[in-house]
XYZ file of C-alpha atoms in Angstrom:
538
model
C -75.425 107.341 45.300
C -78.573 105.092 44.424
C -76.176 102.524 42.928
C -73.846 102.447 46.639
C -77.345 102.680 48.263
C -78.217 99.188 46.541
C -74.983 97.541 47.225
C -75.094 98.654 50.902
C -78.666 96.703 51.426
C -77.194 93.860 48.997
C -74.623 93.523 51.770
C -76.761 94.041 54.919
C -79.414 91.536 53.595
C -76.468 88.684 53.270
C -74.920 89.937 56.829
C -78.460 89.588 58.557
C -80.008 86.786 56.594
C -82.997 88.603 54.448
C -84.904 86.378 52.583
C -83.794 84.746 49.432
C -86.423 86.679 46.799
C -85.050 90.030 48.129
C -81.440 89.034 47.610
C -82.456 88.124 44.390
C -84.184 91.501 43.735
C -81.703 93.614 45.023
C -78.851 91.665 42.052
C -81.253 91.891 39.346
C -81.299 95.841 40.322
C -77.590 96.169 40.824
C -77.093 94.204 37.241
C -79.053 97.223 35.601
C -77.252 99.413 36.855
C -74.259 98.111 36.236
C -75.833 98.146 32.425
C -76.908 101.704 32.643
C -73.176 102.439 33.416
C -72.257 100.996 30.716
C -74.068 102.471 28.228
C -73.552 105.820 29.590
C -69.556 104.903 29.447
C -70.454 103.967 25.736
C -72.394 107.384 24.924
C -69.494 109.347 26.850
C -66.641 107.888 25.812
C -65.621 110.091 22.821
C -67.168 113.310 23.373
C -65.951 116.360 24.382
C -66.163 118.210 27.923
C -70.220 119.895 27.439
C -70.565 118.971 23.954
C -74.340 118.322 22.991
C -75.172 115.500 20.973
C -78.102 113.573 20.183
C -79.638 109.721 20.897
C -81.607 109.519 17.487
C -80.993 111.939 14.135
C -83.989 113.229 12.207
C -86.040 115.823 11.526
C -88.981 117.025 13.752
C -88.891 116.674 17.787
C -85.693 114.781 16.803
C -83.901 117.836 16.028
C -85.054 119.538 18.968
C -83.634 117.070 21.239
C -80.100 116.764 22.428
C -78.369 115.212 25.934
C -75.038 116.293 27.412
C -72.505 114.012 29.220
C -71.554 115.259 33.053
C -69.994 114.165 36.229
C -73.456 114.173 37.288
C -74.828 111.702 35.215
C -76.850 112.242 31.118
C -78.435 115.631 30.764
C -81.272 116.241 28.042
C -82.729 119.316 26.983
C -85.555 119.895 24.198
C -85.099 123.379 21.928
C -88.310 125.407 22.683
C -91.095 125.232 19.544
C -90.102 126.742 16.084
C -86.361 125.970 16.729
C -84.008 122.919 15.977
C -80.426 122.486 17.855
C -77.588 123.101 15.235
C -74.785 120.369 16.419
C -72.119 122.609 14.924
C -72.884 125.904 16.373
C -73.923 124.214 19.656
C -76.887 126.061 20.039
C -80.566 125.993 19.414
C -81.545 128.149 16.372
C -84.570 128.755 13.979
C -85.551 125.658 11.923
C -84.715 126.790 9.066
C -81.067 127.757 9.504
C -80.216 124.591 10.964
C -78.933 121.935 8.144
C -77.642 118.826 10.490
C -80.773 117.236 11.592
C -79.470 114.149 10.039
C -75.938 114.217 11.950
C -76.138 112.786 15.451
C -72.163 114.514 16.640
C -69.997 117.085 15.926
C -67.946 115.718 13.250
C -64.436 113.940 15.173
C -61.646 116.071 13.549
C -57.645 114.444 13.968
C -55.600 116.516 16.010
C -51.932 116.984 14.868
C -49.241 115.847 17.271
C -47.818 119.301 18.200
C -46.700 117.833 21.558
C -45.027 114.467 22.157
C -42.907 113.160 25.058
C -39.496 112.350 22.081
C -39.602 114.804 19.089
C -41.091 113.054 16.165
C -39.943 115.837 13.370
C -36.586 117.601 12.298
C -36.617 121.271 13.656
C -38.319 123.627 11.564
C -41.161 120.837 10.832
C -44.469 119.243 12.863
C -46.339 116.010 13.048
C -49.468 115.417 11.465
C -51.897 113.216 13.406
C -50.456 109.952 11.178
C -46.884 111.423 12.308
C -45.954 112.285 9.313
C -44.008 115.482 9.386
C -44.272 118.593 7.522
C -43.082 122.081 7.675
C -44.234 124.219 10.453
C -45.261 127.128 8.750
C -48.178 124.976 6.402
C -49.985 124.211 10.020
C -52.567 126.922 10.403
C -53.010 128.253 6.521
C -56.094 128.001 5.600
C -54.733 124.691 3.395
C -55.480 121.147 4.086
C -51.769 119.970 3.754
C -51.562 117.008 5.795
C -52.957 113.680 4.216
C -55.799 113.501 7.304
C -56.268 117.115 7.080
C -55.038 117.789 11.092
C -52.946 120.454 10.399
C -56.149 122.671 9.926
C -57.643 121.330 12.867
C -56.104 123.032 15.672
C -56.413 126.485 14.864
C -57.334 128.642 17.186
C -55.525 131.216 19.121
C -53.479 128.766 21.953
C -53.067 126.043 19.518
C -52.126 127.736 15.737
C -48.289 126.782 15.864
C -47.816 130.190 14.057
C -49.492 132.652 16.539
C -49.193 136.139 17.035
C -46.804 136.190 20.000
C -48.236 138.200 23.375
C -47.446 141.829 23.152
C -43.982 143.197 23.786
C -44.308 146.816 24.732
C -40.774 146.898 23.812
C -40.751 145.872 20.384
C -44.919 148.000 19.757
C -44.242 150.823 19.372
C -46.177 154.330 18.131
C -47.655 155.693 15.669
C -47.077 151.644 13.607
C -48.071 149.506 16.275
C -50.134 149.647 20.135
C -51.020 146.453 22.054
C -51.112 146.302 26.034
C -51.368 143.302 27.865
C -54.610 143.286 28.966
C -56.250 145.955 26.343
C -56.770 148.681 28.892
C -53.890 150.456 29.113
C -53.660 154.171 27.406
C -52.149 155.242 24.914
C -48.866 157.266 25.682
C -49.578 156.744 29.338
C -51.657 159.576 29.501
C -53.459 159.875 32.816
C -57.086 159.713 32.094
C -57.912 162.641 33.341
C -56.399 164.489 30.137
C -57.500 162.121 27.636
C -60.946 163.379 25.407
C -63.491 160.718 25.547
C -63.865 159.656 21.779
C -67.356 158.418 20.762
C -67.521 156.276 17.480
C -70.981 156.047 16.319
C -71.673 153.831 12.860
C -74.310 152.996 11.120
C -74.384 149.734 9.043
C -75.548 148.389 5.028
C -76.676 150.800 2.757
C -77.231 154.507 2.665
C -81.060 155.699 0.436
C -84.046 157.460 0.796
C -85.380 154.806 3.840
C -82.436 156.654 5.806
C -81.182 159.562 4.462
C -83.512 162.142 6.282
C -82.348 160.412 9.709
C -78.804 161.329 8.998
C -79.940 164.830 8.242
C -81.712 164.731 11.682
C -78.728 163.428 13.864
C -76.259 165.134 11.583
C -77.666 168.788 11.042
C -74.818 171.025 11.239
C -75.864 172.321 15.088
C -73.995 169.443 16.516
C -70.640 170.481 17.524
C -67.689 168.993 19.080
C -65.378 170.841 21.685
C -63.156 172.210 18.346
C -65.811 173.678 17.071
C -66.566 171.140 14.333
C -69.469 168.999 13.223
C -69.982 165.703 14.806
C -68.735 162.794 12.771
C -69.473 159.437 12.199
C -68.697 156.021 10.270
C -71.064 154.244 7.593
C -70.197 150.935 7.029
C -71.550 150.534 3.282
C -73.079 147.034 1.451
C -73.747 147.894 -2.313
C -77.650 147.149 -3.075
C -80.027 149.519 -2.772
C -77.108 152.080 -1.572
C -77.728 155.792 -3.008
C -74.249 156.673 -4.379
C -75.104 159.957 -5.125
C -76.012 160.000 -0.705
C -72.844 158.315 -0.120
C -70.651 160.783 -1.963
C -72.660 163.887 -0.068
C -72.424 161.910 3.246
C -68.277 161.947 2.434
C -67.957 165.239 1.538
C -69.108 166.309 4.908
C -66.412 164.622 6.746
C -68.084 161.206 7.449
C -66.237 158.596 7.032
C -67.180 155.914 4.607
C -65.970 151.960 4.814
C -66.945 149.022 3.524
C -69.656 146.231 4.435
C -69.448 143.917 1.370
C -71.151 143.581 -1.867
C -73.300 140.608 -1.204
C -74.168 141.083 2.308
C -74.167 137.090 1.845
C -77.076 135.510 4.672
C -75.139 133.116 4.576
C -73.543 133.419 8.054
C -70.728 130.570 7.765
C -69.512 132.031 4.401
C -67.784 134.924 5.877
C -66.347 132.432 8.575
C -64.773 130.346 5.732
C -64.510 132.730 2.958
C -61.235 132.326 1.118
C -58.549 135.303 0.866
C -59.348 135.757 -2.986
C -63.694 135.752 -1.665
C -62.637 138.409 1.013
C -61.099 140.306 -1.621
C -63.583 140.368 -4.180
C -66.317 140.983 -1.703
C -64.384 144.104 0.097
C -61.919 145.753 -2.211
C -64.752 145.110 -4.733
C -66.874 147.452 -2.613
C -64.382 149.611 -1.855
C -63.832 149.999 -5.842
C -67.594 150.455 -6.190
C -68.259 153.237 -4.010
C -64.913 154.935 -5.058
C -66.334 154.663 -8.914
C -69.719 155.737 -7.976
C -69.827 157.680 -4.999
C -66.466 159.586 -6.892
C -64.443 159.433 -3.937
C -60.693 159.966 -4.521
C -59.093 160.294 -1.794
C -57.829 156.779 -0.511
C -60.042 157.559 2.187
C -61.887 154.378 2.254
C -60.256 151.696 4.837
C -62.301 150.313 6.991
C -64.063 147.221 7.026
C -66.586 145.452 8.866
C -67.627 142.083 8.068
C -71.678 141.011 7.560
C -73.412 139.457 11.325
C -70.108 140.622 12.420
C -68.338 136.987 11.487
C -64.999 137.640 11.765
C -63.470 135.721 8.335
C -60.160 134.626 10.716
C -56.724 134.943 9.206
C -57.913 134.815 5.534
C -59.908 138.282 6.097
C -56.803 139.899 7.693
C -54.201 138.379 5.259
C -56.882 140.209 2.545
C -56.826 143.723 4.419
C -53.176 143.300 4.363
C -52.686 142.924 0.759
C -55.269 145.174 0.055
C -54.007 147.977 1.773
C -57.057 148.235 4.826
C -56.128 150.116 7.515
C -58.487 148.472 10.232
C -61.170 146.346 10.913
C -64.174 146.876 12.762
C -65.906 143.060 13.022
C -64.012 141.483 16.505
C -66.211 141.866 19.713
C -64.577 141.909 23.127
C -66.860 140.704 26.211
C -68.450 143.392 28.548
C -65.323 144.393 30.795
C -64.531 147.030 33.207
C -62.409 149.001 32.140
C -63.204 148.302 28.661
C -59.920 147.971 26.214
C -58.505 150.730 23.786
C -58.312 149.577 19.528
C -54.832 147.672 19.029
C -52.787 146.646 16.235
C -52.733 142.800 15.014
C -49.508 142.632 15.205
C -49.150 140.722 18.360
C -52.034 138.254 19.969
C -55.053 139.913 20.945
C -55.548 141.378 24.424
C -58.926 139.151 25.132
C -60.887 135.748 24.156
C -62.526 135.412 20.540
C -65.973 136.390 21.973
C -69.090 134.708 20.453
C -70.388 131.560 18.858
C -67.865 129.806 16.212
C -66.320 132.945 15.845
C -62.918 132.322 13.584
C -60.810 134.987 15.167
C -57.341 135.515 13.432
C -54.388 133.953 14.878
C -51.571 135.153 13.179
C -49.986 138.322 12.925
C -51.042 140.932 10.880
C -50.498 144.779 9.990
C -54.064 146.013 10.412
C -55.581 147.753 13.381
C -58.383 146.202 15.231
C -61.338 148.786 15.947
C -62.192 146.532 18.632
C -66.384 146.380 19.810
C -66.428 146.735 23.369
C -69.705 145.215 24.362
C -72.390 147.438 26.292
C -73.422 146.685 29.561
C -77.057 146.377 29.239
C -78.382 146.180 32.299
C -81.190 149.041 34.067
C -79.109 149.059 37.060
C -75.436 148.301 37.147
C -75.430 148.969 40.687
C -77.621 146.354 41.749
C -78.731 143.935 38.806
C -77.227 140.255 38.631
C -74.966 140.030 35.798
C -76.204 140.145 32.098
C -73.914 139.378 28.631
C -73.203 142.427 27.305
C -74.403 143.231 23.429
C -72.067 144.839 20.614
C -74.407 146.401 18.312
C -77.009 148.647 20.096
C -80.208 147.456 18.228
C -79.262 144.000 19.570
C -79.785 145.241 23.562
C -82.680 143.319 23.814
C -83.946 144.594 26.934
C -84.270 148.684 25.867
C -88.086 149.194 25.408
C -88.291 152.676 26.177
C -86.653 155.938 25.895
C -85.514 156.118 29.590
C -84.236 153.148 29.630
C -81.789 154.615 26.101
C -80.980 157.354 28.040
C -80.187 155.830 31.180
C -78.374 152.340 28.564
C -76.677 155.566 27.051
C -75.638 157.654 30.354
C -75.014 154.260 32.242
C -72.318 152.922 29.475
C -70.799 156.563 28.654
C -69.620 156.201 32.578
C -68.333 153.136 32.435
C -65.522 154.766 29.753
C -65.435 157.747 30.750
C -64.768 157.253 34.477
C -61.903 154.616 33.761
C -59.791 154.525 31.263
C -61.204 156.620 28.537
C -61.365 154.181 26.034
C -63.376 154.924 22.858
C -67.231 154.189 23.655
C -68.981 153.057 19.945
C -72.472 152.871 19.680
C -73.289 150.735 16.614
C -76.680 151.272 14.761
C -78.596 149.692 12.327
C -80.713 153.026 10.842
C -84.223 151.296 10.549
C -84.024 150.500 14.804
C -83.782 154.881 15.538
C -86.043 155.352 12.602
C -88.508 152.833 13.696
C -88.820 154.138 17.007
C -89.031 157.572 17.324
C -88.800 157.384 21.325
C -85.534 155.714 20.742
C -84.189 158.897 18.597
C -85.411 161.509 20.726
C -83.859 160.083 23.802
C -80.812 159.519 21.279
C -80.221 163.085 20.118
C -81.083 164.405 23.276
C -78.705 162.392 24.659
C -76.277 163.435 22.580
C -76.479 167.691 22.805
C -76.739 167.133 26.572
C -72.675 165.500 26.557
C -72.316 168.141 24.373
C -73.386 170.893 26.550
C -71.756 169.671 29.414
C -68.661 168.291 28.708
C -65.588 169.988 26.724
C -63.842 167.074 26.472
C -65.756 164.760 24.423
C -65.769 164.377 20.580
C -67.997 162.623 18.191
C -65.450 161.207 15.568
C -65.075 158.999 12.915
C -63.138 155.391 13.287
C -59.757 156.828 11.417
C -60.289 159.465 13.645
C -59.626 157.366 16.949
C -56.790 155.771 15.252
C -54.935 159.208 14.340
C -54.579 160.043 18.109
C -53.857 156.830 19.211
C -50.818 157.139 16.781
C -50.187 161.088 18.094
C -51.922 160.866 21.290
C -53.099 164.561 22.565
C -54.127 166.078 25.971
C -57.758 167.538 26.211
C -55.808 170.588 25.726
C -54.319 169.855 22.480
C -57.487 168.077 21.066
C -59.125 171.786 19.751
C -56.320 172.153 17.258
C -55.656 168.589 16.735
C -55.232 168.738 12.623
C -56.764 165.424 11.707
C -59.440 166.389 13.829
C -60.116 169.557 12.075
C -60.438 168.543 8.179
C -63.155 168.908 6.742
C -64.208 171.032 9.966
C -67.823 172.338 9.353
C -68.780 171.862 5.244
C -71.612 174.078 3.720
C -71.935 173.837 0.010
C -74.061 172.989 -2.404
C -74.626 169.029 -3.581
C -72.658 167.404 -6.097
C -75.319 166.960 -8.312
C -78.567 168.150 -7.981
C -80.386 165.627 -9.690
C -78.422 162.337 -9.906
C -78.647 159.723 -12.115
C -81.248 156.783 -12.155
C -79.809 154.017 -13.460
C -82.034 150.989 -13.957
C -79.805 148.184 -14.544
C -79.435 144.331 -14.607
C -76.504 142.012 -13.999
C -76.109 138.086 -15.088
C -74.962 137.788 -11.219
C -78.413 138.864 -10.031
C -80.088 137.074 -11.954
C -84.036 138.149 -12.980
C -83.487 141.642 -10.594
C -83.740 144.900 -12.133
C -82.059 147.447 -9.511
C -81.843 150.925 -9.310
C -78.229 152.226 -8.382
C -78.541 156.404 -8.561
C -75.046 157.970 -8.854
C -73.402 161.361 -9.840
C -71.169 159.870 -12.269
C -72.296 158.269 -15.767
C -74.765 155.462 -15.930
C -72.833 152.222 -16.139
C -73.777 149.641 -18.487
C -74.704 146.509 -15.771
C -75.572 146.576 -11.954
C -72.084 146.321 -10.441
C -71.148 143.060 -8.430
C -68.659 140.712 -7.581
C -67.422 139.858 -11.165
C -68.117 143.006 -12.451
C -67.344 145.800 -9.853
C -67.022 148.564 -12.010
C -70.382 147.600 -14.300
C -68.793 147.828 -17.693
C -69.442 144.469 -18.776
C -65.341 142.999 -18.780
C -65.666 139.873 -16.054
């Protein structure tokens, strides 16, 4: 508007004679704009719709600052003190997780040519972004094949040539495979009126003494569900520091144990890259590891949930595939009313891939998706503006209190149980209930007061959920619902009484020495990626 503004006068002042200096003035100010245009043309002129970037790369206040092309004109922001903008992630983060200071843009990745006005490639083949043509099933792999690398560029879930096609209730069918279009429709068309409200409540890394008296607590034997049986949950396990001996008690009262990794690795963007060989030694591994030393033997163990809930894309799902998984537990869904049911990978998924550079899996796949429904965090749904909901529970922010558990707790329970029924999971990390005993009284209260008044709600374990999606069963039906019954209500005495200390070492962990207590024989190393089973043969 200023730069129409200036022209305007430009054009008055020759139409009515102003004097020459101000014509003059009024040019030299039209010229700069005309520069400032330019430049911003320049800046703009390769970037994508509301990508960040920055004017100068460096460290310090450098890193901190970043402007934004819009139809508006150059926008600049500054990342608030102790935090550094991470031009990958598009977002500002702590200092020292941020490792592009130096890079000024996204790096400009070729796009294949997937789409061209006269077909460039034989059928069965696509074009890389140099045309050259190559066969249609090598776009999307995980495997730079083209020469500019563009067939791994386009990836995600409207662009992988390969995709998981949108569910065909025809061709899904029960007890292999359940998708709906939108997520939210019920198994077996049950009204939701007869449908028990399942509630999946895990707890994440490792099981030991920091913990183990909380589980006791919330798990003591009183708490029953509508059958008559203890109330169960799921323990996502990472190996160090776990108490095996724990783990194998925790099991043999009907929990359900799965598996959280080995190396918990920090680093975030290896479990978004990880290969399918990496996702298999990190996961089976554990999964070999707790069924060694916690001596379970019952092929029980198949769940998995990846570390800061990165989803690993198609290489984690190929992995649970050929590994025998029987769902995941990792992929968030956005706060939605009604929220959706778990589905099979077999067809595309029901909603966006929800979070920051999250590598969702495109392809199809024979594993069941334990899908997080967000939580709606907010004090008062009724009124409250809208807030972005929050997968695990100890990452609600905004619950200082006990009430405001309950009322998180009460508020969220509603929103499934009044729609569509779908499972409600409420994800823990233990150290969040144990470090706030306010939290865990509101908690268990919580808990016995659904119990007391409601007959149709049940406590279960992820495989749980699963087994009556596959058979689903009226509220009726659910008290002598076998799957639901095994390992009903177990009293007996520990597997060991005093279980092994084992104070070992491992060439992978370097300079640690780590205690791993277990029921079984001492092995000879601390177990870990190379070694999973501690006897020294890499």
């Amino acid at each position: 508007m200023a730069r129409f503004a200036r022209v305007a006068t430009l054009a008055a002042c020759l139409l009515f004679a102003c004097d020459v200096a101000a014509v003059n003035r009024w040019r030299r100010q039209a010229d700069d704009a005309k520069k400032d245009d330019n430049l911003e043309l320049e800046l703009c002129k390769d970037k994508d719709a509301g990508e960040w970037f920055r004017l100068v790369a460096g460290e310090g206040d450098n890193c901190r600052d970043v402007i934004q092309c819009t139809a508006s004109g150059i926008q600049a922001i500054r990342c608030p003190a102790g935090l550094f903008f991470d031009i990958e992630k598009q977002t500002c983060d702590w200092k020292d997780a941020v490792k592009n200071c130096k890079l000024k843009n996204k790096e400009r990745k070729v796009k294949p040519l997937l789409y061209t006005d006269d077909p460039i490639c034989p059928d069965g083949a696509l074009a890389c972004g140099d045309s050259n043509c190559i066969e249609r099933g090598l776009f999307c792999n995980g495997e730079k094949d083209c020469a500019d690398g563009s067939d791994e560029n386009t990836c995600d879930i409207d662009n992988d040539p390969n995709r998981a096609p949108p569910c065909d209730s025809s061709q899904c069918v029960l007890p292999d495979c359940f998708c709906s279009e939108d997520g939210t429709v019920i198994p077996g068309d049950l009204p939701a009126k007869d449908v028990p409200q399942m509630i999946t409540i895990t707890f994440d890394d490792a099981i030991n003494n920091n913990n183990i008296e909380l589980y006791k607590e919330i798990f003591n034997g009183k708490r029953k569900n509508p059958n008559g049986c203890d109330i169960k949950a799921t323990f996502f396990i990472s190996h160090k520091y776990t108490n095996y001996s724990a783990v194998q008690e925790t099991h043999k009262k009907g929990h359900e144990i799965a598996v959280h990794s080995i190396t918990h690795n920090d680093d975030e963007q290896f479990w978004s890259n990880a290969t399918v060989d990496e996702w298999g030694r990190e996961m089976a591994g554990m999964r070999l590891i707790i069924e060694k030393f916690a001596n379970i033997t019952d092929n029980s163990i198949v769940g998995v949930r990846a570390p800061y809930l990165r989803v690993g894309g198609n290489n984690q799902f190929t992995m649970m595939e050929e590994q025998a998984f029987l769902y995941d537990s990792t992929i968030t869904a956005p706060l939605s009313n009604p929220p959706l049911w778990p589905y099979t990978m077999y067809f595309r998924m029901p909603h966006r891939c929800h979070g920051n550079l999250q590598s969702c899996p495109t392809r199809s796949h024979a594993v069941w998706e334990m899908v997080m429904n967000e939580l709606d965090r907010r004090e008062d749904p009724t009124n409250d503006e809208y807030l972005p909901g929050c997968a695990m529970v100890d990452s609600c922010s905004n619950i200082l209190t006990g009430d405001q558990f309950y009322n998180f707790l009460n508020h969220n329970f509603d929103r499934h149980y009044d729609q569509n029924r779908a499972p409600l999971g409420l994800y823990f990390h233990a150290a969040w209930l144990k470090n706030n005993p306010e939290f865990l009284e509101a908690f268990l209260y919580w808990i016995d007061e659904i119990l007391s008044t409601h007959n149709d709600v049940y406590f279960t374990t992820m495989t749980q959920v699963i087994q009556w999606i596959q058979n689903p069963r009226t509220i009726s039906e659910a008290k002598n619902f076998e799957p639901w019954r095994e390992k009903c209500a177990v009293e007996s005495p520990p597997a060991c009484w005093v279980p092994h200390s084992c104070k070992l070492t491992s060439k992978d962990v370097p300079g640690e020495t780590i205690n791993l207590q277990t029921c079984v024989r001492c092995p000879s190393n601390y177990p870990w990626l190379n070694d999973p089973s501690g006897d020294g043969r890499y």
